[in-house]
Short mmCIF file of C-alpha atoms in Angstrom, two decimals:
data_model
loop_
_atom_site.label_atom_id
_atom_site.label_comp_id
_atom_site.label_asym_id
_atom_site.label_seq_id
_atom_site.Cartn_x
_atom_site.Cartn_y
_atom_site.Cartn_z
CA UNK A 682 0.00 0.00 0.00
CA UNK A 683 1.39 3.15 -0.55
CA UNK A 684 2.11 5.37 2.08
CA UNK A 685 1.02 9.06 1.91
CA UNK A 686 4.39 11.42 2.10
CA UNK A 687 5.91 12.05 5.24
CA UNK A 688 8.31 15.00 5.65
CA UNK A 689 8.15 18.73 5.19
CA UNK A 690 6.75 18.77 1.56
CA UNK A 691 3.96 16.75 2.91
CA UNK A 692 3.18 18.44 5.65
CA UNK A 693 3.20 22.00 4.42
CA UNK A 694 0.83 20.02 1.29
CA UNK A 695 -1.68 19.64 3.73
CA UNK A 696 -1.89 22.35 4.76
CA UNK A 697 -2.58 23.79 1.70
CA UNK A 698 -5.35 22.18 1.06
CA UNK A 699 -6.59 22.12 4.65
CA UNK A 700 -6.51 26.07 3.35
CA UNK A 701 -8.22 25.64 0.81
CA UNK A 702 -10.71 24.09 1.51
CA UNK A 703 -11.48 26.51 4.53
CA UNK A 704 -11.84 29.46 1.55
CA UNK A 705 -13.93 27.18 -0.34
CA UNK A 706 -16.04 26.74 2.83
CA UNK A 707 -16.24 30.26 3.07
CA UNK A 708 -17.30 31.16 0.01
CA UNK A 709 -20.00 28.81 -0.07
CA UNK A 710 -21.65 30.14 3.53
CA UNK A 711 -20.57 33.67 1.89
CA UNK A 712 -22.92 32.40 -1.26
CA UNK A 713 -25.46 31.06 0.99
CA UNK A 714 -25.84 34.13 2.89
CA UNK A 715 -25.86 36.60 0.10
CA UNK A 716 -28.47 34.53 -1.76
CA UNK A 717 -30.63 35.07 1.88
CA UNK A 718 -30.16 38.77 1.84
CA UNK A 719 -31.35 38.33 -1.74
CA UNK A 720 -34.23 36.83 -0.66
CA UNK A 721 -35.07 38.80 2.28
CA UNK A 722 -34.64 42.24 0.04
CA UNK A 723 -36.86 40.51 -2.18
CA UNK A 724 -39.20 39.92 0.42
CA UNK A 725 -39.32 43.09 2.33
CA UNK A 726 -39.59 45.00 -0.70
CA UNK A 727 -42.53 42.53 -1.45
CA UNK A 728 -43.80 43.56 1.67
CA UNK A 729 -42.77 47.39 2.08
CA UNK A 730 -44.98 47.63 -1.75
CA UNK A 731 -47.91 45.92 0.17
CA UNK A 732 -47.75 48.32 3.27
CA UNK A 733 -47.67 51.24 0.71
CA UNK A 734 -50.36 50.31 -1.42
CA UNK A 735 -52.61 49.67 1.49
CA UNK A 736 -50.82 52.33 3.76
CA UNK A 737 -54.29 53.78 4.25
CA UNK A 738 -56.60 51.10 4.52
CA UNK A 739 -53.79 50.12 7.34
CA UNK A 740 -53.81 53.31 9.26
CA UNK A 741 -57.47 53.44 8.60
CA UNK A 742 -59.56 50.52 9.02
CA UNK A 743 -58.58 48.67 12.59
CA UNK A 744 -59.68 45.63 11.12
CA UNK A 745 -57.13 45.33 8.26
CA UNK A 746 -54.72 46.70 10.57
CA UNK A 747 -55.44 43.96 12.65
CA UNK A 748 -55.78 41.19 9.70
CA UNK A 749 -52.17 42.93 8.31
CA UNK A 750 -50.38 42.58 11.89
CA UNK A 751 -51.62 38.83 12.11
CA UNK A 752 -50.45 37.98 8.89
CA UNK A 753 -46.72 39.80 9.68
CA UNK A 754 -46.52 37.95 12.77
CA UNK A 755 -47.44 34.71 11.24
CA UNK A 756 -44.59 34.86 8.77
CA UNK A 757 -42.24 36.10 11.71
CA UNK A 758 -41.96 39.61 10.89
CA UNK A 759 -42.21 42.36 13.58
CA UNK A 760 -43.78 45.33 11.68
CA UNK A 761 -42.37 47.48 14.70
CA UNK A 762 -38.87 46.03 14.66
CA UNK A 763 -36.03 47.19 12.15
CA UNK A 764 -32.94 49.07 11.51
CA UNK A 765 -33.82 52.41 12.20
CA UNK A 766 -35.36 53.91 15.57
CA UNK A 767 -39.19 53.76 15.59
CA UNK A 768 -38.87 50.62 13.14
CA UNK A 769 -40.38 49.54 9.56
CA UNK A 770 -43.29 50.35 10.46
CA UNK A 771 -42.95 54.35 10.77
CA UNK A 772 -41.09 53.96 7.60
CA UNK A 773 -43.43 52.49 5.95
CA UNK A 774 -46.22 54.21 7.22
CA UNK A 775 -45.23 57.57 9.06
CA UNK A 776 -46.57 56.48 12.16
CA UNK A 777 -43.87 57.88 15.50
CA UNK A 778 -41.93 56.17 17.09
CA UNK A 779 -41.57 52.77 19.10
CA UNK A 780 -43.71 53.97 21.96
CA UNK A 781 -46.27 54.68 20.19
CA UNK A 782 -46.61 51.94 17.82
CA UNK A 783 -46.94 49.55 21.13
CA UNK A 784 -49.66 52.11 21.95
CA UNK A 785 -51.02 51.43 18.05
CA UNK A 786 -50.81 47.84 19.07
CA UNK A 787 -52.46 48.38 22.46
CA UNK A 788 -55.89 49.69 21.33
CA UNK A 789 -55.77 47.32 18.75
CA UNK A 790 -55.79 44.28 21.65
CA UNK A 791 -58.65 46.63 23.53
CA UNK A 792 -60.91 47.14 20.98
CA UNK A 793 -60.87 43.67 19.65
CA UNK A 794 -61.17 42.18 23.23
CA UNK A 795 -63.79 45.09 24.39
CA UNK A 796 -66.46 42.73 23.88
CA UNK A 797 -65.84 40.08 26.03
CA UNK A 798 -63.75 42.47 29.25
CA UNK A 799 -66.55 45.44 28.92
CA UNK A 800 -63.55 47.82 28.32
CA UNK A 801 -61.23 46.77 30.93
CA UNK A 802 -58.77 44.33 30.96
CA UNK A 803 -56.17 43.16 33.20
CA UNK A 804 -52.40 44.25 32.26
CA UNK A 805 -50.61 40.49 32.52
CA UNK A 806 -53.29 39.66 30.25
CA UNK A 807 -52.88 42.80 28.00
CA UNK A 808 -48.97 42.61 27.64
CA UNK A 809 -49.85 38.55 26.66
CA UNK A 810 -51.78 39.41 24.17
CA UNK A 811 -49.63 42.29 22.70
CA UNK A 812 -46.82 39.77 22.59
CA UNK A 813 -48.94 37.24 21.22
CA UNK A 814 -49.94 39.33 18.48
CA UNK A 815 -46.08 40.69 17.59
CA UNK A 816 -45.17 37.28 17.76
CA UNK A 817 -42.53 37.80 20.50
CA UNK A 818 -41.01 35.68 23.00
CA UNK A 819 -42.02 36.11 26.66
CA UNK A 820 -41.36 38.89 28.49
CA UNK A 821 -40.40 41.27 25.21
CA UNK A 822 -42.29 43.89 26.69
CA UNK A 823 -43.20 44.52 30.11
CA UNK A 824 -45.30 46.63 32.24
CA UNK A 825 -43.65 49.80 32.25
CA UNK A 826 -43.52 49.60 28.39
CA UNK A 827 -47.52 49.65 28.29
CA UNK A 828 -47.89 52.28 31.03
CA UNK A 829 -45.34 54.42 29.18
CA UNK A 830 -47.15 53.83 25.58
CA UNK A 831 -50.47 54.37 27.29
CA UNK A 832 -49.20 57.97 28.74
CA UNK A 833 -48.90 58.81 25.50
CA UNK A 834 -51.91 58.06 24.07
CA UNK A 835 -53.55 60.49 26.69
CA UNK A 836 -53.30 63.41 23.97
CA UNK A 837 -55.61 61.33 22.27
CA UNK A 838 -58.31 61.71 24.50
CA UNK A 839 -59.46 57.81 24.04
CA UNK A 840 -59.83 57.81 27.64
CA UNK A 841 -57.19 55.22 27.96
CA UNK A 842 -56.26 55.18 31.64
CA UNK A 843 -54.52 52.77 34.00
CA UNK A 844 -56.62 51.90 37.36
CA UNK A 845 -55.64 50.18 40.47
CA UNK A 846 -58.26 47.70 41.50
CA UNK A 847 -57.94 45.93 45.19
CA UNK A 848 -54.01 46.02 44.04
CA UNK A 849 -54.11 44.47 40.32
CA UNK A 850 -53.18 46.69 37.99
CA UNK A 851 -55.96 47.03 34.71
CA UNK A 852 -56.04 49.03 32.13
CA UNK A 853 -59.21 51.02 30.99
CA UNK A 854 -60.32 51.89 27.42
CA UNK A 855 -63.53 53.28 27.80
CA UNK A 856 -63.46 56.86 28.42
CA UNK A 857 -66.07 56.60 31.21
CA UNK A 858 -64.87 57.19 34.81
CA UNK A 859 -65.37 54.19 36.98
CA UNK A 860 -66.99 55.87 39.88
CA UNK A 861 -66.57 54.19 43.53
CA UNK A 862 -68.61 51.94 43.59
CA UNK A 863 -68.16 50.30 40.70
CA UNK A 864 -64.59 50.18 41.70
CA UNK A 865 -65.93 48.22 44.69
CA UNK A 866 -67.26 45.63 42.63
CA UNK A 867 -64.86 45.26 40.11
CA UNK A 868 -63.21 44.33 42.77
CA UNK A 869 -64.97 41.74 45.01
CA UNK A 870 -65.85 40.43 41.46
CA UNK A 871 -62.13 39.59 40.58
CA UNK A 872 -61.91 37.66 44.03
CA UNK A 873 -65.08 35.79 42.95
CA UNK A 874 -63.86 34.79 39.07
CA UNK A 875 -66.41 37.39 38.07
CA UNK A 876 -69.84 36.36 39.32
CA UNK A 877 -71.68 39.01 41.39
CA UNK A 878 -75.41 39.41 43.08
CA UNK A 879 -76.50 42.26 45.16
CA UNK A 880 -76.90 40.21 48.56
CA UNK A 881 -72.98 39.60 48.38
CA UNK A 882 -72.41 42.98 48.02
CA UNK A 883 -74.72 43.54 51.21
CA UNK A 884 -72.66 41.31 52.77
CA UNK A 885 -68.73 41.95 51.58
CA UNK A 886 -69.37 45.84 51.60
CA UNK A 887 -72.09 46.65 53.76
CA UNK A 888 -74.24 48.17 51.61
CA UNK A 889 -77.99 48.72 50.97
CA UNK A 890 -79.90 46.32 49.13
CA UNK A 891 -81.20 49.25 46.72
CA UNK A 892 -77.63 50.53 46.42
CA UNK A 893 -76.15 47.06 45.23
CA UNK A 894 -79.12 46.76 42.60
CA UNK A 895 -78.98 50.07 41.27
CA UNK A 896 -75.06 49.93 41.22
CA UNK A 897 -75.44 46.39 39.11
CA UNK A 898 -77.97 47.35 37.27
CA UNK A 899 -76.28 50.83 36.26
CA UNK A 900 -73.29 48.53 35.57
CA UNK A 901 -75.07 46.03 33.21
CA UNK A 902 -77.36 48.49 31.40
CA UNK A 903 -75.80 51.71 30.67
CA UNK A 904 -72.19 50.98 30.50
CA UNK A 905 -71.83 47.53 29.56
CA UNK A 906 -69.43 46.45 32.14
CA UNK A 907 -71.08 43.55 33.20
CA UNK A 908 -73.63 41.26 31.70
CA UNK A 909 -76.43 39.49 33.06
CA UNK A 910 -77.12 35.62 33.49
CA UNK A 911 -81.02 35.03 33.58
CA UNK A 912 -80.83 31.34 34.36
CA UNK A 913 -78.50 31.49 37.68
CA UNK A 914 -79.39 28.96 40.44
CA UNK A 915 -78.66 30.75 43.19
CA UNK A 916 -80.18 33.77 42.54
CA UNK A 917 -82.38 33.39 39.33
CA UNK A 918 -80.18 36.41 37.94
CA UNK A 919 -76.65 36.59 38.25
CA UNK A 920 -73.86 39.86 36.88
CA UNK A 921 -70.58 38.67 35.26
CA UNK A 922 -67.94 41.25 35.59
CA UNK A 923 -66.07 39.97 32.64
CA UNK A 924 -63.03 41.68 32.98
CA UNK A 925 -62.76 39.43 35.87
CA UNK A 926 -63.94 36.21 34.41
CA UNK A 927 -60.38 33.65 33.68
CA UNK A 928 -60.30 32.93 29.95
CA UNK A 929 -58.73 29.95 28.83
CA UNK A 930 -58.15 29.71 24.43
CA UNK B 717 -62.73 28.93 37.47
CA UNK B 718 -61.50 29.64 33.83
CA UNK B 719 -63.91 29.58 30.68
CA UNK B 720 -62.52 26.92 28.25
CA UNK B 721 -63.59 25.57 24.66
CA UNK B 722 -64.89 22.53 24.83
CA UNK B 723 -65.19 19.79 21.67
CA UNK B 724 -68.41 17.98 21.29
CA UNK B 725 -68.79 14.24 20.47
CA UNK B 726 -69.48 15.48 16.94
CA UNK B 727 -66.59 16.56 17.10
CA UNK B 728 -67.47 20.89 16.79
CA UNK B 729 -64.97 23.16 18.77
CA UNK B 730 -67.17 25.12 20.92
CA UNK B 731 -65.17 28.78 21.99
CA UNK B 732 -64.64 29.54 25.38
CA UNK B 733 -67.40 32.24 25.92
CA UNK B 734 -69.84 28.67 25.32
CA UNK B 735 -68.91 28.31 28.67
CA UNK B 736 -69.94 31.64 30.32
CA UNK B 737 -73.20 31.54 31.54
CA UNK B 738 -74.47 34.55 31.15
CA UNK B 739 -74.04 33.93 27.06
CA UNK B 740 -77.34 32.05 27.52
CA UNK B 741 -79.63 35.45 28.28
CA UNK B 742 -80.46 38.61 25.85
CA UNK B 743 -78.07 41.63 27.29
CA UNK B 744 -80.09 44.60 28.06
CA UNK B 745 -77.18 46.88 26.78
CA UNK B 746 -77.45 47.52 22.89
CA UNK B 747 -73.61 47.16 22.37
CA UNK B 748 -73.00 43.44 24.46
CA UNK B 749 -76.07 42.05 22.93
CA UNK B 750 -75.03 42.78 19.55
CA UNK B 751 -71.66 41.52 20.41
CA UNK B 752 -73.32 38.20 21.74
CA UNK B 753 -75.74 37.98 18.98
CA UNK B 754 -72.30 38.16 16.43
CA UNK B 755 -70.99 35.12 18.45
CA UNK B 756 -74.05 33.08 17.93
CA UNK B 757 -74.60 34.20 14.56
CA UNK B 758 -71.08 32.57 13.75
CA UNK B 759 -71.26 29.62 15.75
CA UNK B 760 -75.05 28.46 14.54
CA UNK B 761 -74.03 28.86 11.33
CA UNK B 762 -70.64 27.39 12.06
CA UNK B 763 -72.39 24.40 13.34
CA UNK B 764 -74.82 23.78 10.49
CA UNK B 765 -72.40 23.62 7.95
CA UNK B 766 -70.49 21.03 10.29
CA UNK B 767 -73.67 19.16 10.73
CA UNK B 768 -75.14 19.86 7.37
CA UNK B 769 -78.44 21.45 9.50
CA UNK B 770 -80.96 23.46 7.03
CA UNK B 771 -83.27 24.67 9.62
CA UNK B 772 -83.47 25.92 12.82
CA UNK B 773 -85.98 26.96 15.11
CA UNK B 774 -87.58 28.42 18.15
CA UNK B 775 -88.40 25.11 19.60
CA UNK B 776 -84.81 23.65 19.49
CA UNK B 777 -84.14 25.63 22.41
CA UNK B 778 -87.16 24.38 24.31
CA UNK B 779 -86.61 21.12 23.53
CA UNK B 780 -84.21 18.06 23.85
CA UNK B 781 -82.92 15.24 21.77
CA UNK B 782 -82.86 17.34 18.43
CA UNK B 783 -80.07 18.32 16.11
CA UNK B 784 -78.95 21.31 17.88
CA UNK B 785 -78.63 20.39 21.44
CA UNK B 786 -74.46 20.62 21.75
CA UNK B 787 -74.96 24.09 20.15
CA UNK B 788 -78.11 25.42 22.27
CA UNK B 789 -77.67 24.13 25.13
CA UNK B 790 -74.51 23.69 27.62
CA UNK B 791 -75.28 21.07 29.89
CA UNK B 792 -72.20 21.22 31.52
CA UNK B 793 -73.19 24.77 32.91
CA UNK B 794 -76.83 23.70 33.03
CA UNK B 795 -77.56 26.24 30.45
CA UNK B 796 -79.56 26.56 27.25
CA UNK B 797 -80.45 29.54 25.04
CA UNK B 798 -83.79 31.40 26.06
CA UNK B 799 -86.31 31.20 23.40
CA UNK B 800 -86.95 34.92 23.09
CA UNK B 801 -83.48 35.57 22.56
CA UNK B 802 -82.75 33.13 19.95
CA UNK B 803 -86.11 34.53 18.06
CA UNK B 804 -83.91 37.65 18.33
CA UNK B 805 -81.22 36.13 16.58
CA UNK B 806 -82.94 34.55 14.31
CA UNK B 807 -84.63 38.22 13.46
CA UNK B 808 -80.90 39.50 13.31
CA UNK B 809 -79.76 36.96 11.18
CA UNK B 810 -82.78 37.60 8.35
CA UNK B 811 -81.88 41.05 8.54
CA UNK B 812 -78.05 40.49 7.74
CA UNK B 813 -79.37 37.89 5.00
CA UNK B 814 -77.89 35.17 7.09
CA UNK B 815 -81.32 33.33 6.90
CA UNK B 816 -85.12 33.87 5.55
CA UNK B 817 -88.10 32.94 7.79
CA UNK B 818 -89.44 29.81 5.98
CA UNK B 819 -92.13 29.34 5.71
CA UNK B 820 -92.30 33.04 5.17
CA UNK B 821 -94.76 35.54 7.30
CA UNK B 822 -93.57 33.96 10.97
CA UNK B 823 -90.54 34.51 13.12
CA UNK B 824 -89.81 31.09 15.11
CA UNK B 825 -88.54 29.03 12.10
CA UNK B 826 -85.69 29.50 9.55
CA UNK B 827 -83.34 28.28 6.90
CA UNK B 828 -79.82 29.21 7.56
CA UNK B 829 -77.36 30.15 4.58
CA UNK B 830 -74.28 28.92 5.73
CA UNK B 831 -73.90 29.10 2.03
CA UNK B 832 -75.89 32.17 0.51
CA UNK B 833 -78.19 31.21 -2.26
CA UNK B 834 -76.17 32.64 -5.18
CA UNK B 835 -73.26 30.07 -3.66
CA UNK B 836 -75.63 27.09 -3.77
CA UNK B 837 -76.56 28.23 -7.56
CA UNK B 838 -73.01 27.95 -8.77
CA UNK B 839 -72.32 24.72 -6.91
CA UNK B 840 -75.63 23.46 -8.37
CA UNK B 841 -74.23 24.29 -11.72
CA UNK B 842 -70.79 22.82 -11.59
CA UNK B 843 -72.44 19.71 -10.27
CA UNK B 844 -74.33 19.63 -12.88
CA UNK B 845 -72.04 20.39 -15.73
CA UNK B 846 -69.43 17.53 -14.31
CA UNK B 847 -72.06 15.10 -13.86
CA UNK B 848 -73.04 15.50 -17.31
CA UNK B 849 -76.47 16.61 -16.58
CA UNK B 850 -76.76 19.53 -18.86
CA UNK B 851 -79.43 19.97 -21.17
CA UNK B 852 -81.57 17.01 -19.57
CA UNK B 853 -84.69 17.47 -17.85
CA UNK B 854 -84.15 16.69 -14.31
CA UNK B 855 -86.54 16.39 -11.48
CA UNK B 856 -86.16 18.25 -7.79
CA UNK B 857 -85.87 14.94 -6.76
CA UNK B 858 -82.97 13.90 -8.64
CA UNK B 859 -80.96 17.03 -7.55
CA UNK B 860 -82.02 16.45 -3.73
CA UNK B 861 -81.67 12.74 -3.91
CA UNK B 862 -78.52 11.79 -6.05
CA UNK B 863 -77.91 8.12 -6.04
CA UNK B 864 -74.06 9.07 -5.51
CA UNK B 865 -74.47 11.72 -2.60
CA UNK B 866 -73.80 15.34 -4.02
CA UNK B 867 -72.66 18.89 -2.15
CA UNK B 868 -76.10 19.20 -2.44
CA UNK B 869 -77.56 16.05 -1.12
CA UNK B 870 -80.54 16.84 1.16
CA UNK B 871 -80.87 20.59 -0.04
CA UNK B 872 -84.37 21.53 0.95
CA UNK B 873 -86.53 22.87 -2.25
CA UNK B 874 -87.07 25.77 -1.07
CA UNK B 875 -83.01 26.80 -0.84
CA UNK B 876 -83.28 24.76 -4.27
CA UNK B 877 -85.53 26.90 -6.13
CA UNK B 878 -83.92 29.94 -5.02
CA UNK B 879 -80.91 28.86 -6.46
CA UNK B 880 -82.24 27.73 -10.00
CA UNK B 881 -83.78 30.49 -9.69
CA UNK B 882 -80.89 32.89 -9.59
CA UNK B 883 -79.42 30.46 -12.65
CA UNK B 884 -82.37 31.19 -14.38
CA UNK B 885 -81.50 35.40 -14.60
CA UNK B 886 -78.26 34.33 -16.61
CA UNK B 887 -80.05 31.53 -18.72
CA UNK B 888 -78.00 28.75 -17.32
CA UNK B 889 -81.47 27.02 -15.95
CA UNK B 890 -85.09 26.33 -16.45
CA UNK B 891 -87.51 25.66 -14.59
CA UNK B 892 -89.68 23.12 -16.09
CA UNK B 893 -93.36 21.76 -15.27
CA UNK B 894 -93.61 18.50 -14.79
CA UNK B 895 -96.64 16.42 -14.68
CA UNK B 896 -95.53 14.64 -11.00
CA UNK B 897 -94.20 18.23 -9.63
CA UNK B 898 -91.36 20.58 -11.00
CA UNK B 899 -88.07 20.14 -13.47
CA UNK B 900 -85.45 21.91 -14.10
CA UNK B 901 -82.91 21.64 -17.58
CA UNK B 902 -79.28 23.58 -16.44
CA UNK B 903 -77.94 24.75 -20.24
CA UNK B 904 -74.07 25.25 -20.55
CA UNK B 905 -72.77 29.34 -19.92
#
């Protein structure tokens, strides 16, 4: 069998070609990568042409908006991350800067979730479903983030407002003032996983009968903050505070 | 306590707000009820087309051991839909032309368009056309009753006739009188 060369000349051989294949190894990953950034140019140009051609139905219609943010998310884009402070998506669409665009991203989650918290939801479950939606890892964004993004909004005059209720923190989107007593029962309600009747206000907070049922019904009729339950056992009609009701999806 | 979605042996995904009670009543304030009546809107209609349902009505709520007990009623929650509320929906649902009151002039019975009538006229059509039925008189019967079963297996007549009917405005059906009932000839486009 023949024996590959010993000696210097050998030696110093392979290492040549130990060399070269390194540089070949380079320039393929080099290839590799460049065809990427190719693609990605390709596909954020795809993508910046689609955010300017709808730029208004975007900034317009909360419902595209929304539709537009799911779909960036589902192909792992952040429309609010990129190069430049304040992100793609002020350069695409002109909107300020990072704060805000959580903010943009904020009363998206409370408007589409209005419906089932009555206009108030609970800030763990608020940041969750901001990072949900930007397709984040846990923990992206935390609390001071929203309560800084929802300062600014206040300009606005949306009426978007965080609240302290029996020491969790929620955040309020309707522009209505909660007055005290509906504080009180927002509160008891959370300790109860949202089901409420006037007797255990009579009990837990010492009021009035006609005080509990005209705070409920107040509650239930003109603001929408709670909703009623005709076929309770207990009480034949039950109120669901559902801002304090445990969702699971 | 958290609200959960729940799958039902026929195998529907119910959403979590199934499980609230108070989904059962009619809200007094305009803006939850129309959220709630949304909800069911989807999810009835949802169902039907999972079930291949036609009708529903005012009675289903009252009632057990029909077609739309996992939908109407939550059992787990002891809960069912109050009848006045789902003639409400079913009201709100004619409006959005989600459903017509049939038979028409009453409230507590409808057919449900999980496919509108102008989709159940094309899908009549391309059944037609690729099971070489063009051109031949065919009776309600054979449509509704296909030996092989068809998308539209089942279809009540009245959805039916609505449908050839629509064909009819672009001459790509005809209704034809037959001596045992009605006909219908589809013609190519």
């Amino acid at each position: 069998m023949h024996r590959r060369g010993g000696g210097i000349a050998a030696l110093q051989r392979q290492e040549q070609s130990q060399r070269s294949f390194v540089e070949l190894s380079h320039a393929l990953s080099e290839s590799q990568v460049d065809h990427l950034h190719a693609q990605l140019t390709h596909f954020r140009t795809a993508l910046a042409r689609f955010a300017a051609t709808h730029r208004h139905s975007i900034r317009r219609d909360p419902a595209f908006r929304h539709a537009f943010q799911q779909m960036c998310s589902s192909i792992g884009v952040d429309p609010l991350a990129g190069p430049r402070k304040g992100g793609w998506w002020a350069e695409m669409l002109g909107m300020a800067d990072w704060q805000h665009e959580l903010g943009v991203q904020i009363v998206d989650v409370c408007v589409t979730t209005r419906d089932r918290n009555g206009g108030l939801i609970d800030i763990a479950e608020l940041i969750r479903l901001v990072t949900k939606l930007r397709g984040l890892a846990d923990g992206a964004i935390d609390e001071d983030d929203v309560i800084r993004s929802i300062k600014t909004l206040q300009p606005l005059g949306a009426g978007y407002h965080v609240v302290d209720i029996a020491g969790r923190k929620m955040v309020r989107s309707v522009v209505k003032e909660l007055d005290h007593d509906q504080t009180v029962i927002l509160a008891i309600a959370t300790q109860l996983g949202g089901r409420i009747v006037p007797d255990v206000l009579i009990e837990r907070a010492s009021w009035s009968h006609d005080r509990a049922a005209a705070a409920l019904e107040n509650m239930l009729t003109r603001d929408g903050l709670c909703w009623v339950d005709d076929q309770d056992e207990l009480s034949g009609r039950a109120y669901w505070v559902p801002s304090a009701i445990k969702w699971d999806e | 306590m958290a609200f959960t979605t729940h799958t039902t042996p026929s195998g529907f995904l119910l959403p979590s707000i199934h499980s609230a009670p108070p989904f059962f009543s009619q809200q007094p304030n305009k803006t939850t009820l129309a959220s709630f009546t949304d909800h069911w809107i989807k999810l009835i209609l949802a169902y039907a087309r999972h079930r291949r349902l036609f009708y529903l009505h005012v009675e289903d709520a009252e009632t057990s051991g029909n077609d739309w007990d996992e939908v109407l009623k939550n059992e787990r929650i002891n809960r069912h839909v109050l009848p006045v509320y789902l003639e409400h929906i079913m009201g709100v649902m004619v409006e959005k032309n989600l459903a017509a009151f049939e038979p028409a002039r009453q409230t507590r019975s409808v057919m449900l368009y999980w496919r509108l009538p102008e989709e159940w006229a094309e899908t009549l059509h391309e059944w037609a056309t690729s099971t070489g039925h063009l051109n031949t008189i065919m009776t309600f019967y054979d449509v509704t009753d296909p030996p092989i079963e068809s998308p539209l297996s089942s279809i009540p007549v009245a959805l039916l006739r609505k449908a050839i009917g629509i064909l009819t405005k672009t001459n790509r059906a005809q209704l034809i009188a037959a001596a045992d009932g009605e006909g219908v000839r589809f013609f190519s486009k």
